[in-house]
mmCIF file of C-alpha atoms in Angstrom:
data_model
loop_
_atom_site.group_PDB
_atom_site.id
_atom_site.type_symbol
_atom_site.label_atom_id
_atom_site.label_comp_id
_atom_site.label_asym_id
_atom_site.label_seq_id
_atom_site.Cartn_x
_atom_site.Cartn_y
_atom_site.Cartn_z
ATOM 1 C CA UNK A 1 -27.907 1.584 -4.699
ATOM 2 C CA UNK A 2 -28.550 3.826 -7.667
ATOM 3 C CA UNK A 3 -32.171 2.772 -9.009
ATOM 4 C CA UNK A 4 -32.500 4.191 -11.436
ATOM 5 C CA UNK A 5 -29.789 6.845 -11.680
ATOM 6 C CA UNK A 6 -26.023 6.768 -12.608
ATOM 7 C CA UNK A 7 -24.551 4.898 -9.475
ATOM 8 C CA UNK A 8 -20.412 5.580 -8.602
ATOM 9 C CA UNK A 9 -18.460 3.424 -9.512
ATOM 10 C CA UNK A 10 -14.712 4.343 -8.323
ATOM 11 C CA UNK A 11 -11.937 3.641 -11.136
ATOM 12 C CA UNK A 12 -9.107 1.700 -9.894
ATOM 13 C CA UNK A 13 -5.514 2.598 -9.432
ATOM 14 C CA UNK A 14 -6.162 6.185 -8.197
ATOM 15 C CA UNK A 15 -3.673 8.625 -6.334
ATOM 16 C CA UNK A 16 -4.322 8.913 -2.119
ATOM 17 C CA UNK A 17 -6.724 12.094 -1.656
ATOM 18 C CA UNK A 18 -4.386 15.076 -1.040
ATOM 19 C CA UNK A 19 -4.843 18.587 -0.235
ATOM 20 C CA UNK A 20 -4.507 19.117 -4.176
ATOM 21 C CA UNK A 21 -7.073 17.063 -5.690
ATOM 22 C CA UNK A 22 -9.012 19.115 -8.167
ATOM 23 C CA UNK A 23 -7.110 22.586 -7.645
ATOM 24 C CA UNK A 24 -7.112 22.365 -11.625
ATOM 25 C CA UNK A 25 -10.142 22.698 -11.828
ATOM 26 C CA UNK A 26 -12.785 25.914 -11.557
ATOM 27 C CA UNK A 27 -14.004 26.518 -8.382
ATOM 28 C CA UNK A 28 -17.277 25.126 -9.340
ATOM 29 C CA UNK A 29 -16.246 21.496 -10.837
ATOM 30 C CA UNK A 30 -13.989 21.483 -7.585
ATOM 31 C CA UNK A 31 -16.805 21.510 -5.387
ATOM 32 C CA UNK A 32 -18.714 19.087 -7.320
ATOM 33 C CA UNK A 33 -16.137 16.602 -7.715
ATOM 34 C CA UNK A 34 -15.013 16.517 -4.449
ATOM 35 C CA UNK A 35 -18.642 15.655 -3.001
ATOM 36 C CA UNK A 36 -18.615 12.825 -5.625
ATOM 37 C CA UNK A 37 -15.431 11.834 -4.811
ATOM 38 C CA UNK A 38 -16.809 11.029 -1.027
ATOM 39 C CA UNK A 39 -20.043 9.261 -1.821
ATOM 40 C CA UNK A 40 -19.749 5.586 -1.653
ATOM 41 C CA UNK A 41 -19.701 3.366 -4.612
ATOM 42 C CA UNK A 42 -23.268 2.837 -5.731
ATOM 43 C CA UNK A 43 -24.960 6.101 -5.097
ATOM 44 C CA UNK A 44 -26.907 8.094 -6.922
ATOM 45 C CA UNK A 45 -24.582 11.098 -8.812
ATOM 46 C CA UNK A 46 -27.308 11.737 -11.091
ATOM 47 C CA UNK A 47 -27.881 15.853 -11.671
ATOM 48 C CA UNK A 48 -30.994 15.384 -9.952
ATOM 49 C CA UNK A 49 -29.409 13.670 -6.928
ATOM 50 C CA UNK A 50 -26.323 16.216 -7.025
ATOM 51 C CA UNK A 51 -28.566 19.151 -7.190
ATOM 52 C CA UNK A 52 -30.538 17.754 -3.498
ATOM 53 C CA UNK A 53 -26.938 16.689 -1.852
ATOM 54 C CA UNK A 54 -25.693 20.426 -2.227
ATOM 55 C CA UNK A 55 -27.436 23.695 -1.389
ATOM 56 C CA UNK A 56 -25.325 25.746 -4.179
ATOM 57 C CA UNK A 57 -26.269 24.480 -7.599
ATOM 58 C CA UNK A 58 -29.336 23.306 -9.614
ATOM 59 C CA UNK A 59 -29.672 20.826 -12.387
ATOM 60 C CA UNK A 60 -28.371 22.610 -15.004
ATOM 61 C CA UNK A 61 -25.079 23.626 -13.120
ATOM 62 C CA UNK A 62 -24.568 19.985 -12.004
ATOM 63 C CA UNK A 63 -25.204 19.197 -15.637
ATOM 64 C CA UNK A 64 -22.757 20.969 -17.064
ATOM 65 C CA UNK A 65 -20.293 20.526 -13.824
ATOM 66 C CA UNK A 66 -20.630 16.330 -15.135
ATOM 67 C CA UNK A 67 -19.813 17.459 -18.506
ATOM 68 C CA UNK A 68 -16.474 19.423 -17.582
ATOM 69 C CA UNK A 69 -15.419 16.541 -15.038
ATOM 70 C CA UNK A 70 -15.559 14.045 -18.730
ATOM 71 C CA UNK A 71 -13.565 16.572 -20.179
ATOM 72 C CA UNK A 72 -11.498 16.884 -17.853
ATOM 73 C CA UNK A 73 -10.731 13.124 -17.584
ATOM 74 C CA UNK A 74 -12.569 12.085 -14.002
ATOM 75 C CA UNK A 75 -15.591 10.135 -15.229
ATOM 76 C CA UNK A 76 -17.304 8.298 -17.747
ATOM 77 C CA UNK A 77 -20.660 6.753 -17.705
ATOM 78 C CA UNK A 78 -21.407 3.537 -19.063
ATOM 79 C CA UNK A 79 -24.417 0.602 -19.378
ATOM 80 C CA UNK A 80 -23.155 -3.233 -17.844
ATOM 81 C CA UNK A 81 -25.129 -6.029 -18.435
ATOM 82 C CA UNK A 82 -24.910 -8.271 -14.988
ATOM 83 C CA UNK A 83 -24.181 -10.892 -16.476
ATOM 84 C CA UNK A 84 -23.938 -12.779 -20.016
ATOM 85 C CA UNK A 85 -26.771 -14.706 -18.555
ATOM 86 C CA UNK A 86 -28.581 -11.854 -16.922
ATOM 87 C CA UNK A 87 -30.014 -9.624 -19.086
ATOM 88 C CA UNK A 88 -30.719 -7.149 -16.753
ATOM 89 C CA UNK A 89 -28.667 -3.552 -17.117
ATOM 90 C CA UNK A 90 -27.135 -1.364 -14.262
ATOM 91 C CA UNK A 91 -25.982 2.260 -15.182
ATOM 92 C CA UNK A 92 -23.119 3.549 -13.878
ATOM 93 C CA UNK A 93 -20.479 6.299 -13.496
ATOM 94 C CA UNK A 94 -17.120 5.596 -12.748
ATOM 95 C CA UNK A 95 -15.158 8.529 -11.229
ATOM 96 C CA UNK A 96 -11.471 8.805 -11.323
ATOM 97 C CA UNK A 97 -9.933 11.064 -8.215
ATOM 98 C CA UNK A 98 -6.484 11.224 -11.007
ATOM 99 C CA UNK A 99 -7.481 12.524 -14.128
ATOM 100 C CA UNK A 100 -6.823 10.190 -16.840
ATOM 101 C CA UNK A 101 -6.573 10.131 -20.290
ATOM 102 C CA UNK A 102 -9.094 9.102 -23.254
ATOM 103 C CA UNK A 103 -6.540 6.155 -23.895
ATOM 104 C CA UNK A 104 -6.329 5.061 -20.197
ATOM 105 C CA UNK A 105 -10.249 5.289 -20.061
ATOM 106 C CA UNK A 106 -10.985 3.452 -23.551
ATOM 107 C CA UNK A 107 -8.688 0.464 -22.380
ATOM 108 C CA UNK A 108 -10.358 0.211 -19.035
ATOM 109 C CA UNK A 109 -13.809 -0.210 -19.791
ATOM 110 C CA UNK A 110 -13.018 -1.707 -23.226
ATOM 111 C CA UNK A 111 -10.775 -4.594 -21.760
ATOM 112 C CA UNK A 112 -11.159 -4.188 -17.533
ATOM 113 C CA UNK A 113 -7.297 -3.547 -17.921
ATOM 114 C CA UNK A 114 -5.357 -0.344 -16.615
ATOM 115 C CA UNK A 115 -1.872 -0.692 -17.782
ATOM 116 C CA UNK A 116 0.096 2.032 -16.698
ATOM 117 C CA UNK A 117 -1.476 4.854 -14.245
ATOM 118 C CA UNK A 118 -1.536 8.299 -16.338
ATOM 119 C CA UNK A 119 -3.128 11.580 -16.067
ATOM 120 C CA UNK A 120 -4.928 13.816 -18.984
ATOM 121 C CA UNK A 121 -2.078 15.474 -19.667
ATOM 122 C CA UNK A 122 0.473 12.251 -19.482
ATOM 123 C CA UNK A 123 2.438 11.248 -23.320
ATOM 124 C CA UNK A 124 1.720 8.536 -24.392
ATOM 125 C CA UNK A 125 4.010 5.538 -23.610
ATOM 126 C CA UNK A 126 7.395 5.341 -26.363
ATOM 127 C CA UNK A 127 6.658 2.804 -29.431
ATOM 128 C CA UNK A 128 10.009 1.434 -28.133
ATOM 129 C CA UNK A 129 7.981 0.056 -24.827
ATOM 130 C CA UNK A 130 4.614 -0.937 -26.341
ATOM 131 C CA UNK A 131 7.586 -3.105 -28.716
ATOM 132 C CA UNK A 132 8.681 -4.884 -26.191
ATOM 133 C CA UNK A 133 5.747 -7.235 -25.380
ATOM 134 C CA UNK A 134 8.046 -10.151 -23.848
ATOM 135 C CA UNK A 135 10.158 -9.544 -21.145
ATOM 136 C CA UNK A 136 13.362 -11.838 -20.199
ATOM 137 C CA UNK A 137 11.946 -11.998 -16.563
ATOM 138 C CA UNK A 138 8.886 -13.395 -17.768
ATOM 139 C CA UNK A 139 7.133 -16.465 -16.004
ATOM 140 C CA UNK A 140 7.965 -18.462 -19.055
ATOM 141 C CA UNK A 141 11.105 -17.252 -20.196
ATOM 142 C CA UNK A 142 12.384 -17.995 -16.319
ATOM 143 C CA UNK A 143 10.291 -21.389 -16.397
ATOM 144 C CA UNK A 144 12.447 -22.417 -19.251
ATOM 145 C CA UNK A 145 15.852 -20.754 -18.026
ATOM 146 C CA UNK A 146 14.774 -22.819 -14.955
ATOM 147 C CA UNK A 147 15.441 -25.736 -17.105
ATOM 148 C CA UNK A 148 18.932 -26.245 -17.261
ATOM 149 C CA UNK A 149 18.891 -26.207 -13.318
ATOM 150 C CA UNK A 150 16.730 -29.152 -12.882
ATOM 151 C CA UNK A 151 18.424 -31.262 -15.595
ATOM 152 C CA UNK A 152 21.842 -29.867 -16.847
ATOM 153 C CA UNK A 153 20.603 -32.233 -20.146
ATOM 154 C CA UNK A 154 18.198 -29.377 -20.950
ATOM 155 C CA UNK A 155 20.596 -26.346 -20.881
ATOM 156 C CA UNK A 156 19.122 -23.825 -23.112
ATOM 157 C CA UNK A 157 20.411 -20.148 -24.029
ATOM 158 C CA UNK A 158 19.092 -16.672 -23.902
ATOM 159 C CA UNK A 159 18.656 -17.169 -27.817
ATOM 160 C CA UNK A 160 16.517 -20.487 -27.383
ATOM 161 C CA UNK A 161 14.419 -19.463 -23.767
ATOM 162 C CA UNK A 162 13.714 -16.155 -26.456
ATOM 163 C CA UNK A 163 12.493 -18.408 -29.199
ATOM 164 C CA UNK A 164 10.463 -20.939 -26.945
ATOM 165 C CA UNK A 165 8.739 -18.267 -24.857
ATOM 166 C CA UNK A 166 5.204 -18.425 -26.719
ATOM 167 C CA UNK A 167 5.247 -21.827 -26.184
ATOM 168 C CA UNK A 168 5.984 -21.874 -22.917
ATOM 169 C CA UNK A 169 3.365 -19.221 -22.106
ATOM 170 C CA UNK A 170 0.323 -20.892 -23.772
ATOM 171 C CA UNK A 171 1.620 -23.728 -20.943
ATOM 172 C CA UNK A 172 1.012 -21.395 -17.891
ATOM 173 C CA UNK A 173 -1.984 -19.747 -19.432
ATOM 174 C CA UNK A 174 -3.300 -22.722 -19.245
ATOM 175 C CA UNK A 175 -2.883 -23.451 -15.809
ATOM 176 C CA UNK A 176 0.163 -25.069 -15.458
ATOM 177 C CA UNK A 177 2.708 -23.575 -12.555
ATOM 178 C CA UNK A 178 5.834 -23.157 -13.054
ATOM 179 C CA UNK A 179 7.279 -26.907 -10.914
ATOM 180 C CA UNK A 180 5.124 -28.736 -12.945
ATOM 181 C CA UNK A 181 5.963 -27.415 -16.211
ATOM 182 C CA UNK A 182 9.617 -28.102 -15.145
ATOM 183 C CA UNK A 183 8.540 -32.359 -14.199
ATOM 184 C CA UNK A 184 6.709 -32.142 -17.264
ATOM 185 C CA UNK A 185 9.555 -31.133 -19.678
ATOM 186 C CA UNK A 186 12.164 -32.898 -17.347
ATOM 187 C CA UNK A 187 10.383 -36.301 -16.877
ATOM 188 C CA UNK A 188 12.150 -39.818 -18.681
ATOM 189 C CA UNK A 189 15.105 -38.084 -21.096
ATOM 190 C CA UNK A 190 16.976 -39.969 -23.019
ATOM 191 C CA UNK A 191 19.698 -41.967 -20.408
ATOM 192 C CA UNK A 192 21.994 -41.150 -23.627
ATOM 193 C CA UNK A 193 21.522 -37.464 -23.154
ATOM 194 C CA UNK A 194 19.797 -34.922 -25.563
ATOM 195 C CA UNK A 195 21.883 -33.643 -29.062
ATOM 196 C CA UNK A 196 19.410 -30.587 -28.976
ATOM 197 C CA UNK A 197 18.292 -29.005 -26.111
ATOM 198 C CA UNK A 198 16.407 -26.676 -27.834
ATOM 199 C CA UNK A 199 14.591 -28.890 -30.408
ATOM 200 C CA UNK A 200 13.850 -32.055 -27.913
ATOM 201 C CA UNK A 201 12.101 -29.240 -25.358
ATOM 202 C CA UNK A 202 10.240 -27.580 -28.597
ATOM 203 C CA UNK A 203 9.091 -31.090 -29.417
ATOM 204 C CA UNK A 204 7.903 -31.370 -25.543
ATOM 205 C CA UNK A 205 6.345 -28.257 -25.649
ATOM 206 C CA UNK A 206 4.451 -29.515 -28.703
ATOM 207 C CA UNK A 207 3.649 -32.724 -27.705
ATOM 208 C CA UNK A 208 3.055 -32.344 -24.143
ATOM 209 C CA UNK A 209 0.931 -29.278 -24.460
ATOM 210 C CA UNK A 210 -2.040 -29.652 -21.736
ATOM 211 C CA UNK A 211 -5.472 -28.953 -22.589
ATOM 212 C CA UNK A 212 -7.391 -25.905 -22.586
ATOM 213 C CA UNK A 213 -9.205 -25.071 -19.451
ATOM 214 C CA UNK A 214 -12.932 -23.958 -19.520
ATOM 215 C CA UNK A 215 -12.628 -20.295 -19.475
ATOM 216 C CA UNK A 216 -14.163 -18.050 -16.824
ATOM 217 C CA UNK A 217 -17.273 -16.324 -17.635
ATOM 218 C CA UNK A 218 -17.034 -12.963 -20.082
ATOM 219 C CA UNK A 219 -16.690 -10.325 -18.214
ATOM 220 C CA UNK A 220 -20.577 -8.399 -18.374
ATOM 221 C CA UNK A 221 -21.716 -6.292 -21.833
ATOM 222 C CA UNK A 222 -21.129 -2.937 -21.566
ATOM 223 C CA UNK A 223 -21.771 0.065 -23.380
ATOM 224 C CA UNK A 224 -20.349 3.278 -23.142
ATOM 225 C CA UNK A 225 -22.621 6.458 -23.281
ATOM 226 C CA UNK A 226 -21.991 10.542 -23.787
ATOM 227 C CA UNK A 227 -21.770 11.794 -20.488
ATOM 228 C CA UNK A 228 -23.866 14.376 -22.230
ATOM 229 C CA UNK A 229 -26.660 13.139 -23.860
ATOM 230 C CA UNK A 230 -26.659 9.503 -22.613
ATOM 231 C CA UNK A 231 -26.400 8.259 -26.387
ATOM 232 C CA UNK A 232 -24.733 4.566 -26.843
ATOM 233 C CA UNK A 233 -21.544 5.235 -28.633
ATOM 234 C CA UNK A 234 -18.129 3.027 -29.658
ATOM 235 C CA UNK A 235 -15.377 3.869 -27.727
ATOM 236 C CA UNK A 236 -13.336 5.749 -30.156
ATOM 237 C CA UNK A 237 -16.412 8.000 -31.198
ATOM 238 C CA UNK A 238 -15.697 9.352 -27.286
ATOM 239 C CA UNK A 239 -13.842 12.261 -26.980
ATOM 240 C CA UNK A 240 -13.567 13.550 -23.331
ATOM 241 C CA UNK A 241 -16.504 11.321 -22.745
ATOM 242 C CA UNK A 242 -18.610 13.067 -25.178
ATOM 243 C CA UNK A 243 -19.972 12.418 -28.479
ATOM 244 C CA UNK A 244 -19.525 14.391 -32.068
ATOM 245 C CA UNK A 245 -22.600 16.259 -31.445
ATOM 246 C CA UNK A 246 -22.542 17.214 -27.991
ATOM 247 C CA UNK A 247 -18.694 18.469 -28.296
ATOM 248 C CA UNK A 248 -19.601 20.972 -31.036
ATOM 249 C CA UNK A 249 -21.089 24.536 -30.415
ATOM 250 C CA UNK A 250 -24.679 24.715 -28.975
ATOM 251 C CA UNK A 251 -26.768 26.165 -31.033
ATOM 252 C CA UNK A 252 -28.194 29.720 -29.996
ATOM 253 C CA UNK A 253 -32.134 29.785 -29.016
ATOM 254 C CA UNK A 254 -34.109 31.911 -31.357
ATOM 255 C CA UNK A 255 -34.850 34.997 -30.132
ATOM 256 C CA UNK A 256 -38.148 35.313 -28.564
ATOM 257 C CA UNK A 257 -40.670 37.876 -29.778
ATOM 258 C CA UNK A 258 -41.581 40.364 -27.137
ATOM 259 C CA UNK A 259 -45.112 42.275 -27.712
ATOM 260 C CA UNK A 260 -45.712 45.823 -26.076
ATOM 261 C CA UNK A 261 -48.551 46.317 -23.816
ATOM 262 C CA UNK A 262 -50.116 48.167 -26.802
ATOM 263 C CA UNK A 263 -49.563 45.476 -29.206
ATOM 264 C CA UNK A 264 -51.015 43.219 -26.305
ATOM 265 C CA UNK A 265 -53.987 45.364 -25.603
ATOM 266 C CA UNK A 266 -54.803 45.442 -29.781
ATOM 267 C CA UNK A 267 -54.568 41.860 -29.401
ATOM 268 C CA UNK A 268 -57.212 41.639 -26.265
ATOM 269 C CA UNK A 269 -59.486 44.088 -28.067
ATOM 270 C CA UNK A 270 -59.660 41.400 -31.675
ATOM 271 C CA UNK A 271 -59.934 38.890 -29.562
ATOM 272 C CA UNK A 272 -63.105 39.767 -27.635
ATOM 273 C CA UNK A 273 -64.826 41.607 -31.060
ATOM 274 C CA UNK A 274 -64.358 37.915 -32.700
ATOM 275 C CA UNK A 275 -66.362 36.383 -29.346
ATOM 276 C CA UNK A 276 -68.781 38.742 -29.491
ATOM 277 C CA UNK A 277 -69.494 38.105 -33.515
ATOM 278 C CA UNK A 278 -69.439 34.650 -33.056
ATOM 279 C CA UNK A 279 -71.899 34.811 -29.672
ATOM 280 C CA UNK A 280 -74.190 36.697 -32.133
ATOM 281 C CA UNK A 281 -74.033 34.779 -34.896
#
């Protein structure tokens, strides 16, 4: 493992490895992502490590190889906690064979979820889709379609599966499956039948509702650096996996002040008349 350097950490979802991967990029980012790309999770891919594991470029090339893979949407380096009990940090880099977007990287190590696989250069989804949060093939919306099979007395309609889904939902999110939910809702009706279908299983739903289950344990703290400068940042200050400052131009060195040999020699000369003065002295 990675002690104390930026270990791998491979993103999930990516594309089989192909004759293609990284002929987008320069020659030298190729070269350098594909050797990363066939380390094992939890080595080293710190510039000091990639500079030893390759006989072509130094620190400062790897350096600035890292920075064009973050721009170019295959890596982003982050701090985890272990655990929220442990409050020991690991640092790592996950690497993405598919390029992928700022969105697709934000919600990933913001929430552990992908969504949809994209590249850098994918649109983002149509408002119409991200709309559409409930689908009529749902678990819930089929648990209470499922109804009206078990017990003709609770036949509901499109209208009134739509309007109980939520409720339904909370039920299997909080650990009830699908046959129980149905005994649950279908268990001792009225012998005299049921006037409202949809208001005696809202009143179930209610009533019935089971208890909250202890929930796992949080996912571990992490913080998202600049694949530059390694400073903390939120996720939205990330652009390309770099922060404000490192993404604007580099300032240009000063110009250094070359002396000629006579101007050296001049110097040489003061230098040893002010030792001799002060031996004197």
């Amino acid at each position: 493992m990675a002690t104390p350097g930026y270990g791998k950490q491979s993103a999930p979802e990516q594309l089989p490895r192909s004759a293609a991967d990284f002929s987008h990029l320069p020659a030298r980012e190729a070269y350098i992502a594909s050797l990363i790309d066939h380390l094992p999770d939890g080595a080293a891919m710190d510039v000091k490590t990639l500079a030893v594991l390759q006989p072509h470029y130094g620190q400062m090339a790897c350096r600035t190889v890292l920075n064009n893979l973050s721009t170019a949407g295959h890596l982003r380096r982050v701090r985890e906690r272990i655990s929220s009990k442990d409050c020991r940090w690991v640092f790592r880099t996950y690497f993405s064979r598919t390029p992928r977007s700022d969105a697709w990287w934000t919600q990933f190590l913001t929430t552990g979820e992908t969504g949809e696989a994209s590249t850098s250069g994918a649109p983002d989804p149509p408002k119409e889709r991200t709309l559409n949060r409930t689908s009529p093939t749902s678990a819930a919306y089929a648990a209470l379609a499922g109804l009206g099979l078990a017990d003709a007395r609770l036949a509901l309609s499109a209208a009134d599966c739509a309007a109980l889904e939520p409720l339904a939902a909370e039920w299997l999110a909080r650990g009830t499956t699908p046959a129980l939910f149905t005994a649950a809702l279908t268990a001792g009706l009225p012998p005299e039948g049921v006037h409202s279908p949809v208001a005696f299983t809202r009143r179930r739903l209610l009533d019935k509702m089971p208890p909250e289950r202890p929930r796992p344990e949080s996912p571990a703290t992490r913080v998202i650096e600049c694949t530059d400068c390694r400073t903390p940042c939120r996720p939205h200050a990330l652009l390309s996996g770099l922060c404000r400052a490192c993404r604007g131009t580099p300032k240009a060195s000063p110009p250094r002040r070359h002396l000629s040999p006579a101007a050296v020699r001049a110097h040489a000369a003061r230098a040893r008349q002010a030792m001799i003065s002060s031996s004197g002295s």
